[in-house]
PDB file of C-alpha atoms in Angstrom:
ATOM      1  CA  UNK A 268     -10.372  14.333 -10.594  1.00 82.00           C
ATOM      2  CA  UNK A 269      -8.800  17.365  -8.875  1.00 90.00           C
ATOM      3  CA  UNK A 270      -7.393  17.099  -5.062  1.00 90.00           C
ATOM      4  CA  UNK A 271     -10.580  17.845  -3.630  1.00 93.00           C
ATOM      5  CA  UNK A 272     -12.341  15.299  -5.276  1.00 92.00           C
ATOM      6  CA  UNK A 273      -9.586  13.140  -4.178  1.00 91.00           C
ATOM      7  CA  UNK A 274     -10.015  13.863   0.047  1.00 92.00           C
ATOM      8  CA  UNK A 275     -14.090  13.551  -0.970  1.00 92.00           C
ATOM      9  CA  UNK A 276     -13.491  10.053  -1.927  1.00 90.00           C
ATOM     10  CA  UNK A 277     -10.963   9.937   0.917  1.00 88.00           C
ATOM     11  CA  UNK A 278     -13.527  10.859   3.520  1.00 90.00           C
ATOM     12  CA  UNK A 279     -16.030   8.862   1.822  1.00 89.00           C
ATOM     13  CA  UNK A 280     -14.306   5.730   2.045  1.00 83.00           C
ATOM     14  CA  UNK A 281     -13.861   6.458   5.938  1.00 82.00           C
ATOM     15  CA  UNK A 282     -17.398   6.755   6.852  1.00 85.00           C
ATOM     16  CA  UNK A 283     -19.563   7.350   3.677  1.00 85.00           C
ATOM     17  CA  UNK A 284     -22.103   7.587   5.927  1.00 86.00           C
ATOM     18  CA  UNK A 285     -20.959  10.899   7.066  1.00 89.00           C
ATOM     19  CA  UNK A 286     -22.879  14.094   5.969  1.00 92.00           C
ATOM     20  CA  UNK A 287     -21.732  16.164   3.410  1.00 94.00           C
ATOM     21  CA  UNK A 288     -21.170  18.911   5.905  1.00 94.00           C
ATOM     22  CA  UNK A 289     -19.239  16.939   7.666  1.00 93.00           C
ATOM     23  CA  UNK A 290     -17.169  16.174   4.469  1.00 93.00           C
ATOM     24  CA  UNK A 291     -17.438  20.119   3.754  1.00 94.00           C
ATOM     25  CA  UNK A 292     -15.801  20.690   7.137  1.00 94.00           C
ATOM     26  CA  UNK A 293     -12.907  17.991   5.988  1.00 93.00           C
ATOM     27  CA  UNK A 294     -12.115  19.323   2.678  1.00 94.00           C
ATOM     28  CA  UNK A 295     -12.421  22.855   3.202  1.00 94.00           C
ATOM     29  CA  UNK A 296     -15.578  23.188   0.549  1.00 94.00           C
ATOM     30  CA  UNK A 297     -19.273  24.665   1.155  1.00 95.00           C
ATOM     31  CA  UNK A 298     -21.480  22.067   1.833  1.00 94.00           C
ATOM     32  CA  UNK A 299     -22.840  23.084  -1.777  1.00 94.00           C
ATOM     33  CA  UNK A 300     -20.064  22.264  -3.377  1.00 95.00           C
ATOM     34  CA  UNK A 301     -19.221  18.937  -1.845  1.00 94.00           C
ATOM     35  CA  UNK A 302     -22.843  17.656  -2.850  1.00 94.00           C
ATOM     36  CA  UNK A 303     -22.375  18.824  -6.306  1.00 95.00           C
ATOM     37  CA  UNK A 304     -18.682  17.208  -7.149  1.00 94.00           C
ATOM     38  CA  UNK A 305     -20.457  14.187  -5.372  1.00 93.00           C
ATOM     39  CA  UNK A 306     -22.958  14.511  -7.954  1.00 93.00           C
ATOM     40  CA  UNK A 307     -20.620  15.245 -10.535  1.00 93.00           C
ATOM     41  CA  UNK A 308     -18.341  12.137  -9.636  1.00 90.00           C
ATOM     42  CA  UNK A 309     -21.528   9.807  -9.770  1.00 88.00           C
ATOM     43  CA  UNK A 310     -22.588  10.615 -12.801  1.00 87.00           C
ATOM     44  CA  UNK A 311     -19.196  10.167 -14.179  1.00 88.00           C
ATOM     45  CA  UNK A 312     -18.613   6.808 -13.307  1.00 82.00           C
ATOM     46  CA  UNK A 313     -16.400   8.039 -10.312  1.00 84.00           C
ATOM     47  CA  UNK A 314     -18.264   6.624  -7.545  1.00 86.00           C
ATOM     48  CA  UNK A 315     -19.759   3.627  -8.390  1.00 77.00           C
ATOM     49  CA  UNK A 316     -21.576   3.254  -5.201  1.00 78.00           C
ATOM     50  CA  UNK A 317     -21.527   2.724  -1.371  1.00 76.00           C
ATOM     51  CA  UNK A 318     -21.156  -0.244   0.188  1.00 65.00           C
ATOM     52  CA  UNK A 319     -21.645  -1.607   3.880  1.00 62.00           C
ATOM     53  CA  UNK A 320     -18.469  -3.923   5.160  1.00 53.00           C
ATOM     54  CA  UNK A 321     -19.455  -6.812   7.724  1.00 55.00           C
ATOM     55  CA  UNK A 322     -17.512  -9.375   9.633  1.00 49.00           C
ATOM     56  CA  UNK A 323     -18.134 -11.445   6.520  1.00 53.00           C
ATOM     57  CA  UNK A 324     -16.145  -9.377   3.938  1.00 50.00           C
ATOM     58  CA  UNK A 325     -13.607  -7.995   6.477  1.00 50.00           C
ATOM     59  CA  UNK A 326     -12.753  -7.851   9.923  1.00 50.00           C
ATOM     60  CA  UNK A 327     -10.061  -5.774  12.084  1.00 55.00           C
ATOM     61  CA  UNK A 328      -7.612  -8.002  11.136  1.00 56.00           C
ATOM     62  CA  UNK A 329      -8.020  -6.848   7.405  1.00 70.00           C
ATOM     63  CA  UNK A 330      -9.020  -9.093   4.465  1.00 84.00           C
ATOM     64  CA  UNK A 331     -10.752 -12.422   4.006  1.00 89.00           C
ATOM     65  CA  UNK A 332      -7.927 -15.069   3.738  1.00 92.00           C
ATOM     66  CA  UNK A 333      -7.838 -18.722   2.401  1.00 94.00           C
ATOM     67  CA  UNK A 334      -5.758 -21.512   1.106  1.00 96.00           C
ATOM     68  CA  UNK A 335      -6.730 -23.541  -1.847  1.00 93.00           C
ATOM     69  CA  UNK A 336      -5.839 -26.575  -2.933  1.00 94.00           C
ATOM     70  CA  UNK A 337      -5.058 -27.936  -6.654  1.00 92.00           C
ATOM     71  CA  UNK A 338      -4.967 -31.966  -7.077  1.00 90.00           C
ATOM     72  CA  UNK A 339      -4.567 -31.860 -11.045  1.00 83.00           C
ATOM     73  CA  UNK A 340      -3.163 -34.845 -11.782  1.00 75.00           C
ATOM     74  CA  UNK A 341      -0.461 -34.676 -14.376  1.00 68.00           C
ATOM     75  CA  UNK A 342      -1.738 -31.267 -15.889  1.00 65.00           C
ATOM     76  CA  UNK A 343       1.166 -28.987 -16.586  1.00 74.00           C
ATOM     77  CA  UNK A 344       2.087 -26.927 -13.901  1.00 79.00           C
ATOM     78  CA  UNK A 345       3.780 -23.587 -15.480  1.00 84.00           C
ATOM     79  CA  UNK A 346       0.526 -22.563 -17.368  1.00 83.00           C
ATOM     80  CA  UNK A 347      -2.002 -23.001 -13.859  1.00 85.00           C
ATOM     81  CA  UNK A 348       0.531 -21.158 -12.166  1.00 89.00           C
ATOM     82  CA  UNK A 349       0.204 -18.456 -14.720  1.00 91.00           C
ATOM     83  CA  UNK A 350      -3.010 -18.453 -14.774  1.00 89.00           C
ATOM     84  CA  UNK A 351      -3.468 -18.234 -10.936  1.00 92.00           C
ATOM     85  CA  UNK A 352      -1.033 -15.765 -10.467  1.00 94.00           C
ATOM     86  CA  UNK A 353      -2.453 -12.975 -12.705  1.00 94.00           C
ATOM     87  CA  UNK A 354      -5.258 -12.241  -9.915  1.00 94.00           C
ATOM     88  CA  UNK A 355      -3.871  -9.438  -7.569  1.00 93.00           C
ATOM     89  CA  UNK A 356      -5.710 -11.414  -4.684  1.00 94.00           C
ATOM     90  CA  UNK A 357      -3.543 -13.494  -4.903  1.00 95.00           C
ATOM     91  CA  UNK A 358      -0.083 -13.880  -2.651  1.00 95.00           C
ATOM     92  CA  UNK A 359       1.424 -17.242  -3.002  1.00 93.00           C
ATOM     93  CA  UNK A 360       1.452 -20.214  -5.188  1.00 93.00           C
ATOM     94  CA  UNK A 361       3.530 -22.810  -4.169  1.00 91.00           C
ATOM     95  CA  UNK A 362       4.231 -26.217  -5.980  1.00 87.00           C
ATOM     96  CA  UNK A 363       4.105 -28.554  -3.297  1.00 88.00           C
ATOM     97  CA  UNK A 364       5.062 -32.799  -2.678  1.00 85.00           C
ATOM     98  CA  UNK A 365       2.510 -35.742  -2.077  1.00 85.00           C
ATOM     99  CA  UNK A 366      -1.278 -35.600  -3.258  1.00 86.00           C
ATOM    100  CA  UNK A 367      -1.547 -31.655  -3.274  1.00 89.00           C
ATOM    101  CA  UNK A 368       0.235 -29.927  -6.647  1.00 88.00           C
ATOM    102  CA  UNK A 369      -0.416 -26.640  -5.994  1.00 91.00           C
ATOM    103  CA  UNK A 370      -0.983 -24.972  -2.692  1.00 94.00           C
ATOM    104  CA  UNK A 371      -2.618 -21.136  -3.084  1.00 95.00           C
ATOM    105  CA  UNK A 372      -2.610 -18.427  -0.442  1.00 96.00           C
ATOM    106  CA  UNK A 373      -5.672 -15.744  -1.365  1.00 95.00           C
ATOM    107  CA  UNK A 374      -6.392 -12.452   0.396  1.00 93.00           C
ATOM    108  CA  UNK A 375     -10.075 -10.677  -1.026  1.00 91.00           C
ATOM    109  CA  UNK A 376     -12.958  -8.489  -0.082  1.00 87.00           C
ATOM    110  CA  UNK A 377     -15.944 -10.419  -0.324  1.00 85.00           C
ATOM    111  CA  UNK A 378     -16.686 -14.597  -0.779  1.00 87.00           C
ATOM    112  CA  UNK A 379     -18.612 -13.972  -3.720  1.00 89.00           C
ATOM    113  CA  UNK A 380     -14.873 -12.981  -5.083  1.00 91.00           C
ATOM    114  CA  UNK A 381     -13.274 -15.986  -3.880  1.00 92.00           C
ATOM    115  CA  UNK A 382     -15.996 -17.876  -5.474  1.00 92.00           C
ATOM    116  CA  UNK A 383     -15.591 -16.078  -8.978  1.00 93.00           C
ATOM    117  CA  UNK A 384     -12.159 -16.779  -8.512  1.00 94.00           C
ATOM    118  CA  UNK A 385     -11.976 -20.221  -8.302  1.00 93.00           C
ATOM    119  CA  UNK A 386     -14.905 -20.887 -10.994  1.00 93.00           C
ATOM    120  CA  UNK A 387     -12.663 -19.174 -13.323  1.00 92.00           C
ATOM    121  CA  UNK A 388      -9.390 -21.670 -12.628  1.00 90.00           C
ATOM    122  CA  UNK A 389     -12.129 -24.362 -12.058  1.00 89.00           C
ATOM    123  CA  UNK A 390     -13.088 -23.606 -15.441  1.00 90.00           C
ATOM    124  CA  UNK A 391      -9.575 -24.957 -17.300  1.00 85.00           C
ATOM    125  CA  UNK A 392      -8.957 -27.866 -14.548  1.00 84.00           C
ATOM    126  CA  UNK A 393      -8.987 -30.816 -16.702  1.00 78.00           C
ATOM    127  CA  UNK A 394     -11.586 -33.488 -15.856  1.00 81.00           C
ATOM    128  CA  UNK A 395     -10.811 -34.845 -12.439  1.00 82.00           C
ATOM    129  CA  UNK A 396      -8.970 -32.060 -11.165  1.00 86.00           C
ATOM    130  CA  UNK A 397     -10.237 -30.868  -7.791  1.00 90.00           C
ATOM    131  CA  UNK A 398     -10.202 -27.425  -5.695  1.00 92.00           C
ATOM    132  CA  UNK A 399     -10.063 -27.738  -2.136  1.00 93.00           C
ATOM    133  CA  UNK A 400     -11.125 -24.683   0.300  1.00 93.00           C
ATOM    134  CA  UNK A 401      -9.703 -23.893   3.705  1.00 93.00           C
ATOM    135  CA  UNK A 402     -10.692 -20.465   4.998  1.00 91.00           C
ATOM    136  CA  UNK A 403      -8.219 -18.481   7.435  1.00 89.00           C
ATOM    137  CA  UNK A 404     -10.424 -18.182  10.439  1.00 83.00           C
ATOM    138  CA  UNK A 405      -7.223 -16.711  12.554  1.00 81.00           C
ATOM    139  CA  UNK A 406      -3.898 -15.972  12.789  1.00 80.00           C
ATOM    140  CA  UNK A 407      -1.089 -15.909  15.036  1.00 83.00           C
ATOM    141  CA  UNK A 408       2.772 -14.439  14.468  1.00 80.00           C
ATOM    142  CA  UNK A 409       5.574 -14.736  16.649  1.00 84.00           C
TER     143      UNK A 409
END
């Protein structure tokens, strides 16, 4: 992928809506030319496809955020920890006191990735453990 096909995707990912003269106009290509490096980077496996973004995936503010809870109940800490930690989406894991073990602070795209998410950890919770959900619905800073 050369720099044009670099401010194609660029321009894509701002509107991908836009038309490919309008692109043309932004990258300094004939319209020709844009529509066949689009081509080009579909068929590749560059583009994977085009997506629309609602208030349910994100919002001005940026990214979907939530806080999950871990009540494991004895289970060792330092591999769940590991294991949480290796998703990018995720910020902070702290070990907390009283029923809670493990507090989780999650940023992502889409619920569906939230949900994939936590089926995976869900999936090597020993029996009884429990995941608690509490969505980010705003946020305030000083």
């Amino acid at each position: 992928m050369d720099s044009f096909d670099q401010k194609i995707i660029a321009a894509l990912r701002e509107n991908a809506r836009q038309s490919v003269s309008a692109i043309a106009e932004q990258v300094n290509l004939s319209r020709p030319a844009v529509s066949e490096r689009i081509k080009r980077m579909e068929e590749q496996g560059e583009i994977l496809g085009y997506q629309v973004l609602t208030s349910t995936q994100t919002d001005k503010n940026g990214p979907l955020r939530a806080y999950f809870e871990i009540k494991h109940g004895g289970y060792k800490c330092r591999p769940l920890v590991q294991l949480v930690m290796q998703y990018p989406e995720v910020k902070y894991c702290h070990g907390i006191s009283g029923e809670v073990d493990l507090l989780v602070y999650i940023e992502f795209a889409t619920m569906q990735r939230l949900h994939d998410i936590l089926a995976e950890i869900d999936a090597v919770l020993p029996q009884g453990a429990k995941i608690v959900t509490h969505m980010v619905l705003q946020t305030w800073e000083q």
